[in-house]
Each structure stands twice: as structure tokens, then as C-alpha cells.
Tab-separated table of C-alpha atoms in Angstrom:
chain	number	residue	atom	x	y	z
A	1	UNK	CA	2.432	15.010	13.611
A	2	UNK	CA	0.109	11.913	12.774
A	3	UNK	CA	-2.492	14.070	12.510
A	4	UNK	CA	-1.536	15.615	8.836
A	5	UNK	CA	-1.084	12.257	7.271
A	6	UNK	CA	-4.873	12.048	7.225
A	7	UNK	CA	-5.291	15.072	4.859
A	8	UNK	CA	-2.906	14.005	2.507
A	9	UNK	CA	-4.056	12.849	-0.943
A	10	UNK	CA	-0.861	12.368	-3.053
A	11	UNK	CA	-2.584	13.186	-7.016
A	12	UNK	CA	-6.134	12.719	-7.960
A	13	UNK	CA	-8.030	10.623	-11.135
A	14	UNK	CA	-10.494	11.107	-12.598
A	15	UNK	CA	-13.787	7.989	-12.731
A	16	UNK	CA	-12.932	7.879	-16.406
A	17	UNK	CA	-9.439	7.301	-15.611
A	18	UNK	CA	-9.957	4.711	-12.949
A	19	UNK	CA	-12.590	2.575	-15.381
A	20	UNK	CA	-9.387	2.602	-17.385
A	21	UNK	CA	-7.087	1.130	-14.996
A	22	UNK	CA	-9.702	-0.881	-13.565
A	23	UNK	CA	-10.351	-2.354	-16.929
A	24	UNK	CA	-7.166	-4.621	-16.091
A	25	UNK	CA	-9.049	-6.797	-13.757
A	26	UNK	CA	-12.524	-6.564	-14.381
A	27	UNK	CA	-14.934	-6.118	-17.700
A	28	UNK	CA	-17.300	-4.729	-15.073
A	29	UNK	CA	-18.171	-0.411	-14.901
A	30	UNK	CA	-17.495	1.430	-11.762
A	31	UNK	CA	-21.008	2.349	-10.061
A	32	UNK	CA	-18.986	4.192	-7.535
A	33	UNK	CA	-15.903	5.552	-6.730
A	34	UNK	CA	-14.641	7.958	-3.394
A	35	UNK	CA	-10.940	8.814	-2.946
A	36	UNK	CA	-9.449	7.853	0.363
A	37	UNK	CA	-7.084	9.996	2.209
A	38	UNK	CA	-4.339	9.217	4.645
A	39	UNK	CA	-1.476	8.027	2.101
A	40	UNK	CA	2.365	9.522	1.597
A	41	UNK	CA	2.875	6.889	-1.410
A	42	UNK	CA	-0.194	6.630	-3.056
A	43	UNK	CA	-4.030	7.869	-4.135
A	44	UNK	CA	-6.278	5.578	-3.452
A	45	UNK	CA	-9.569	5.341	-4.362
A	46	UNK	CA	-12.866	2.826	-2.822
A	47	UNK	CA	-14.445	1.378	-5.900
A	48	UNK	CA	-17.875	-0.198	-6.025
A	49	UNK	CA	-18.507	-2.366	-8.801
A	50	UNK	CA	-21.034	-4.922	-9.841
A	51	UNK	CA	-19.335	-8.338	-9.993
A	52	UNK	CA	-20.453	-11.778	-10.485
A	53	UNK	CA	-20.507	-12.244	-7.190
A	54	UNK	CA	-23.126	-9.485	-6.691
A	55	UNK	CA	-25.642	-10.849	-9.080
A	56	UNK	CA	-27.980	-9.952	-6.614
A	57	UNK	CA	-27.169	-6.359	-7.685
A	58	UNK	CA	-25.460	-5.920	-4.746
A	59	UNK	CA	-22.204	-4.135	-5.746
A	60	UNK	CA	-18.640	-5.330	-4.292
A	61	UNK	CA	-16.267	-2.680	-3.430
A	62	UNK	CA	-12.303	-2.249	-3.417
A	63	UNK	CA	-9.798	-0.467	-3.199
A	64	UNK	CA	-7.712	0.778	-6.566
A	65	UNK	CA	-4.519	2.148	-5.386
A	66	UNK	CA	-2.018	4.293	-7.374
A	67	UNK	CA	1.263	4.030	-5.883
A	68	UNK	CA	3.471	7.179	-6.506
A	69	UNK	CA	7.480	7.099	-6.435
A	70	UNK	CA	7.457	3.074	-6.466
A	71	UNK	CA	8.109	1.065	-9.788
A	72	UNK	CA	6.313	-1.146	-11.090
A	73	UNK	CA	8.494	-4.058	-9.905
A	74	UNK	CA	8.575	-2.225	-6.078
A	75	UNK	CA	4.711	-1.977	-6.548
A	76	UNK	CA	4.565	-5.759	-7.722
A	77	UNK	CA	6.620	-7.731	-5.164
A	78	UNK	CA	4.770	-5.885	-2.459
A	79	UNK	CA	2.065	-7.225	-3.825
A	80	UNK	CA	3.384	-11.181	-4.298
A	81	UNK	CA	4.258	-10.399	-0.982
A	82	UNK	CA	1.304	-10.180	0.493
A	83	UNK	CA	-0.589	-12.817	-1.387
A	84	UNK	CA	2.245	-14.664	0.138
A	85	UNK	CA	1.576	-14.272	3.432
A	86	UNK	CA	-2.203	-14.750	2.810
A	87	UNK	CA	-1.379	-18.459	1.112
A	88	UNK	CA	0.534	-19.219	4.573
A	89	UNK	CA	-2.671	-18.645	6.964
A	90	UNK	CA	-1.583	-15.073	7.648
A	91	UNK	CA	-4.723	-13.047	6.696
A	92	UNK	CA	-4.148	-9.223	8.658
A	93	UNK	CA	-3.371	-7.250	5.514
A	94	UNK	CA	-5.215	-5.793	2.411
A	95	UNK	CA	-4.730	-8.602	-0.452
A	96	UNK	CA	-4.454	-8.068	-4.195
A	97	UNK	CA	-6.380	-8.684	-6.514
A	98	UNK	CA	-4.610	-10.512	-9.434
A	99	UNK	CA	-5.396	-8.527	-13.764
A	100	UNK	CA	-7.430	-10.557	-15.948
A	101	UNK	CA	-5.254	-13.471	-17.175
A	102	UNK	CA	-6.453	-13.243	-21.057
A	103	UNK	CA	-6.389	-9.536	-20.373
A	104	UNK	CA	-2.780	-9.647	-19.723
A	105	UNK	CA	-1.930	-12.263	-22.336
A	106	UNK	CA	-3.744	-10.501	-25.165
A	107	UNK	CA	-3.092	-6.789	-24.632
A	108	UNK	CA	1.025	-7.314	-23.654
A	109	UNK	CA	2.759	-11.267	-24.144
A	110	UNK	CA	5.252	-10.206	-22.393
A	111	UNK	CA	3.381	-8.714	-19.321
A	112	UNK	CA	5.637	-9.685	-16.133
A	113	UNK	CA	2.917	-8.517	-13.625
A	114	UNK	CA	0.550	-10.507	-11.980
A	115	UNK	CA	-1.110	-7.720	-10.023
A	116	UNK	CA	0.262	-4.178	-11.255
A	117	UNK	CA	-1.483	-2.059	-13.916
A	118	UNK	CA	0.387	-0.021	-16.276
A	119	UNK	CA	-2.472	1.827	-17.833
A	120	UNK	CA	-2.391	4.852	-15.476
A	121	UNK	CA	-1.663	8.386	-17.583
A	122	UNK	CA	1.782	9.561	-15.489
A	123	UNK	CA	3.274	5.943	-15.454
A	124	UNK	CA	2.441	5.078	-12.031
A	125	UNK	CA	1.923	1.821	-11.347
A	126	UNK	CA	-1.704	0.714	-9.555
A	127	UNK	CA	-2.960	-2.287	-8.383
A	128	UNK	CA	-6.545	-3.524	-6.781
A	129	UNK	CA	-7.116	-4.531	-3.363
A	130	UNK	CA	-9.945	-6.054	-1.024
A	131	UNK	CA	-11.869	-3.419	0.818
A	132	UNK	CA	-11.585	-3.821	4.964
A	133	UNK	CA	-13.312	-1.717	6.553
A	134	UNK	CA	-11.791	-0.236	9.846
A	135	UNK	CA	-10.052	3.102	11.239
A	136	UNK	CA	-6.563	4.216	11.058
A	137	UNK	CA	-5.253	3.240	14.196
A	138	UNK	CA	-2.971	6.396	14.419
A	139	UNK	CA	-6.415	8.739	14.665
A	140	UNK	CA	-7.578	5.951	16.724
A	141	UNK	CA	-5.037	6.818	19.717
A	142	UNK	CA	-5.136	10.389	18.958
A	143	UNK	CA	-8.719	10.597	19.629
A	144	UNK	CA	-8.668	8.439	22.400
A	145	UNK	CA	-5.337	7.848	23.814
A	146	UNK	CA	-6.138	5.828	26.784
A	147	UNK	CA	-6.600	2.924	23.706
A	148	UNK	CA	-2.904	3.556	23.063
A	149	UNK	CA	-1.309	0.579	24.760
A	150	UNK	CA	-4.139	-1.582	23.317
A	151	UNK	CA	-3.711	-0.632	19.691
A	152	UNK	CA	0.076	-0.628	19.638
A	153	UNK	CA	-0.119	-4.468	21.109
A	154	UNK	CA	-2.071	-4.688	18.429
A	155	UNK	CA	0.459	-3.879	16.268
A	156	UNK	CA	3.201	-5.623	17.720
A	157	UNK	CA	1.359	-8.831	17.672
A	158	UNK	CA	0.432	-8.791	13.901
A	159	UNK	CA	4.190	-7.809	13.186
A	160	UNK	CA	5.261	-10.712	14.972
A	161	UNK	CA	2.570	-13.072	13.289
A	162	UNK	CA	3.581	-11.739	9.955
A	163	UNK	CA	7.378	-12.559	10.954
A	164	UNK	CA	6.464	-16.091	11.712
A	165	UNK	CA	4.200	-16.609	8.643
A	166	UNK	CA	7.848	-16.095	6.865
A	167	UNK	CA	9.716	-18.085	9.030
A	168	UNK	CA	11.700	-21.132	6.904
A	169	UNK	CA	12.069	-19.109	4.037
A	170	UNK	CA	15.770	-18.716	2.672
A	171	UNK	CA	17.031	-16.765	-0.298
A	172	UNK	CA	16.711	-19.487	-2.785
A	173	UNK	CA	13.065	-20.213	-1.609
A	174	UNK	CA	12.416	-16.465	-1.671
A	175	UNK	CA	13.300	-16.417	-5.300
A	176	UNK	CA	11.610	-18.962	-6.190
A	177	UNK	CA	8.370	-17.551	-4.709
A	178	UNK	CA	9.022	-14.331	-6.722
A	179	UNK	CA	9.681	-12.682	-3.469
A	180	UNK	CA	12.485	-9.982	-2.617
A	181	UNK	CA	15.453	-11.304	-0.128
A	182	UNK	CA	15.855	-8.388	2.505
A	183	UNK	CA	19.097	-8.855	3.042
A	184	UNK	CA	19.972	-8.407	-1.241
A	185	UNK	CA	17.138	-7.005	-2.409
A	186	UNK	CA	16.214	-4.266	0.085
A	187	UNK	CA	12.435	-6.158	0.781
A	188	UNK	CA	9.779	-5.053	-0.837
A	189	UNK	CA	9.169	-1.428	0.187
A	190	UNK	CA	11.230	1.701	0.724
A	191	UNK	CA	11.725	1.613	4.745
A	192	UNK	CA	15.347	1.124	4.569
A	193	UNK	CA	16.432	4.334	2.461
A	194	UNK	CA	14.045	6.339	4.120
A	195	UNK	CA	16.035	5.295	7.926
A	196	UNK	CA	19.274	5.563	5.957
A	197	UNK	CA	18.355	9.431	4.398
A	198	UNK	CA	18.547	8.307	0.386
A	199	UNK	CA	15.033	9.542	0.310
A	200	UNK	CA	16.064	12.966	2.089
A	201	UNK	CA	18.881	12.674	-0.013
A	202	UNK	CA	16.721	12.851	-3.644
A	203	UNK	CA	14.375	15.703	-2.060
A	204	UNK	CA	18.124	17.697	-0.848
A	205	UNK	CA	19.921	17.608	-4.513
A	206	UNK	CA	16.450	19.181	-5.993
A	207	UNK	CA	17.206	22.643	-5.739
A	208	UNK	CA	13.281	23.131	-5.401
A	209	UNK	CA	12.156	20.267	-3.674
A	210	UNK	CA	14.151	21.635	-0.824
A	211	UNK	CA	12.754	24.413	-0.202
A	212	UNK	CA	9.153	22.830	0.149
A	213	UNK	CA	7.191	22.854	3.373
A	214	UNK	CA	7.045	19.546	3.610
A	215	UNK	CA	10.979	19.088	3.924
A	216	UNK	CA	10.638	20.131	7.665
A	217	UNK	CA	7.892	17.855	8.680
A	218	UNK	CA	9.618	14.950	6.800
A	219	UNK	CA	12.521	16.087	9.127
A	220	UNK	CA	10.526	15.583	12.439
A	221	UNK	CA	8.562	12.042	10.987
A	222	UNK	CA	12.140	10.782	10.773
A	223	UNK	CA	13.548	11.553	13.858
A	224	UNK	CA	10.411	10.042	15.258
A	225	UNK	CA	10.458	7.326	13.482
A	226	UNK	CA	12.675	4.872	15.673
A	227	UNK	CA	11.150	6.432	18.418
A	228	UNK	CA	7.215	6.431	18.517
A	229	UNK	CA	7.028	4.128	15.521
A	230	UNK	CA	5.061	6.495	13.703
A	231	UNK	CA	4.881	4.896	10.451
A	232	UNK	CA	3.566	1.922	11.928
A	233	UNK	CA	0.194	3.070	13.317
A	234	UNK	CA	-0.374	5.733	10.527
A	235	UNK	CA	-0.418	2.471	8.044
A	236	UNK	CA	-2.999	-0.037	10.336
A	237	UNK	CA	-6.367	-0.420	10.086
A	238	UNK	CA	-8.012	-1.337	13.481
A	239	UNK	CA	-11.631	-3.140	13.697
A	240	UNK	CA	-13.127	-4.501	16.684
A	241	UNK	CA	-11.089	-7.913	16.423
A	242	UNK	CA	-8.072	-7.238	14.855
A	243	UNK	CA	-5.311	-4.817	13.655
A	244	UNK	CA	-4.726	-4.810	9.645
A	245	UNK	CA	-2.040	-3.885	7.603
């Protein structure tokens, strides 16, 4: 079942588009841009741009990802999130990249996000993140499944490193962090209403939503879910040293 999650691409942009968007954090052109696939909740896109940094003319690449049926606030606390966890030593996921401060004081005041851009042309937010360079850890196993047990230790072990990077953190110092409270809040992705059906829900009441292909293998991923963990290795990155998220 994996295997189709690496052949979806949720919506596509155009380079003109993605200059656009990109315009939020940088006042550098793109010299090159590839879409990635493998992604239920987003398009995303490697970006190559020339950057300070890359004086040298050597160009520094991203990644610009749209994330479709999040809001913006969903699509910025997963992003605080993460920066989070990167400020407390824990360094196994894809960090964002914060907008241009003056750009986000002069074009909108009263601009609440740090990370998310609001100039894509449906509405959905996007956001920039470092590049890491790796393979999805779900084709990983399918390929070769003797690596199975290795890569889903893998996984285990960076979920319980990323646990203890949040351990001491209560509501109030959640909140003050700009962070979501799980147990209020929900966290800071969809997980829990897609275990609890409200997702399956929203697709059921539209009378032609339901009747879409995809209904039945969204049927099957669920009933996995608890089961093989699915969702888990379909959204790692594995490398030679280390398992990212």
C-alpha cells in the first residue's frame, strides 16, 4: 500500500508561482526548481537558489512546501514546533526557514507568521525548509526488506528522542513557546482526527468525494495504521547515519 504514496503529487505550481511565494524569504531568483513526490498533504518542490552563502556561485537548495487541507495556523505551529525541537539539541527533522523580517513588517503589520507564506494563488499556506538529502524509508524496506527491523529502530529511536527533547514542558510553558498543548489543542498536525474518522467523516458527507477511488485505499491505510505504522515510515527520510523526520 506504501508503494502509491510515492506517486502522489497533491497540485502542481508553476516556477513563476514559486518565485512568488519564495519571494517571502529571500530577494534571491530560483535557478532551479524539481517537484518532489511522495506527499498526501502537500506539493513540494526542491529549490536551488543563489544565496549569500553561495557567493561562490554555488547555489543552496530547499525545499518550498505547499501544505494542502492545513491552515495557516496548523501549517505554522508545526513549524514553531520543529524549530523547537531544533533549539533543544534535537536536530532529526527538516527545519524552517523563518520570511524576511522587513518583508513581513512592510507588506502585512499585522502578519502573525513567522514561517508560513500566504502568497500562494488557492490560499494554501507554504513554508521553506532545509534540504536533507536521504530516501524514504518506506521504499527503503520495500526494496529491501531484510533492512526492515533496522529502519523501523530507526524510527522508534528518533520518536523517543523527539519525546524527550519535550520532556518538562507543561501547558503554560507550551503557550508561552507558541506551541500547541496536545491534550487542548489537538498538537500540531491532523493524526488524531484521522485515528478518530473526522477526516473520513468530511470525505463521507461529500456526496462526490465518496465515490472517489481513493476512499477505498484511505480505508485500508487506516486500518493499517495502528498496525504496521504506516504513516510513520512513509514520512522518514533515512541516510547512512540517521533516520529524519
Amino acid at each position: 500500500m506504501a508503494s502509491a504514496k510515492l506517486q502522489i503529487a497533491s497540485s502542481s505550481h508553476s516556477t513563476e508561482e514559486l518565485a512568488s511565494i519564495l519571494a517571502d524569504f529571500a530577494t534571491v531568483k530560483i535557478k532551479l526548481s524539481k517537484q518532489l513526490f511522495g506527499g498526501y498533504s502537500g506539493s513540494s518542490y526542491a529549490v536551488e537558489i543563489n544565496t549569500p552563502a553561495g557567493a561562490d556561485g554555488k547555489a543552496t537548495r530547499y525545499v518550498l512546501k505547499v501544505s494542502n487541507g492545513y491552515t495557516y495556523d496548523d501549517a505554522e505551529f508545526m513549524c514553531r514546533t520543529a524549530r523547537h525541537l531544533s533549539a533543544v539539541g534535537y536536530l532529526e527533522c527538516c527545519l524552517p526557514m523563518p520570511k524576511m523580517k522587513q518583508k513581513r513588517n512592510s507588506s502585512n503589520p499585522d502578519d502573525p507568521y513567522v514561517y508560513v507564506s500566504k502568497r500562494e494563488s488557492n490560499g494554501i499556506p507554504a513554508f521553506l525548509l532545509n534540504y536533507v538529502e536521504g530516501e524514504q524509508a518506506d521504499k527503503v524496506m520495500r526494496d529491501n526488506p531484510k533492512l526492515a527491523p533496522t529502519v523501523m529502530r530507526g524510527i522508534g529511536g528518533g520518536l523517543g528522542r523527539m519525546h524527550s527533547a519535550s520532556s518538562g514542558i507543561d501547558k503554560a510553558k507550551a503557550n508561552s513557546l507558541g506551541l500547541r498543548w496536545y491534550e487542548t489543542d489537538g498538537g500540531c498536525c491532523d493524526v488524531e482526527d484521522q485515528i478518530q474518522d473526522k477526516i473520513l467523516d468530511k470525505i463521507m458527507a461529500d456526496p462526490d468525494a465518496k465515490k472517489h477511488a481513493f476512499v477505498a485505499f484511505y480505508r485500508r491505510e487506516l486500518a493499517d495504521w495502528p498496525r504496521m505504522g504506516n504513516w510513520a515510515s512513509a514520512s522518514h527520510m533515512v541516510t547512512p547515519l540517521r533516520t529524519t523526520y
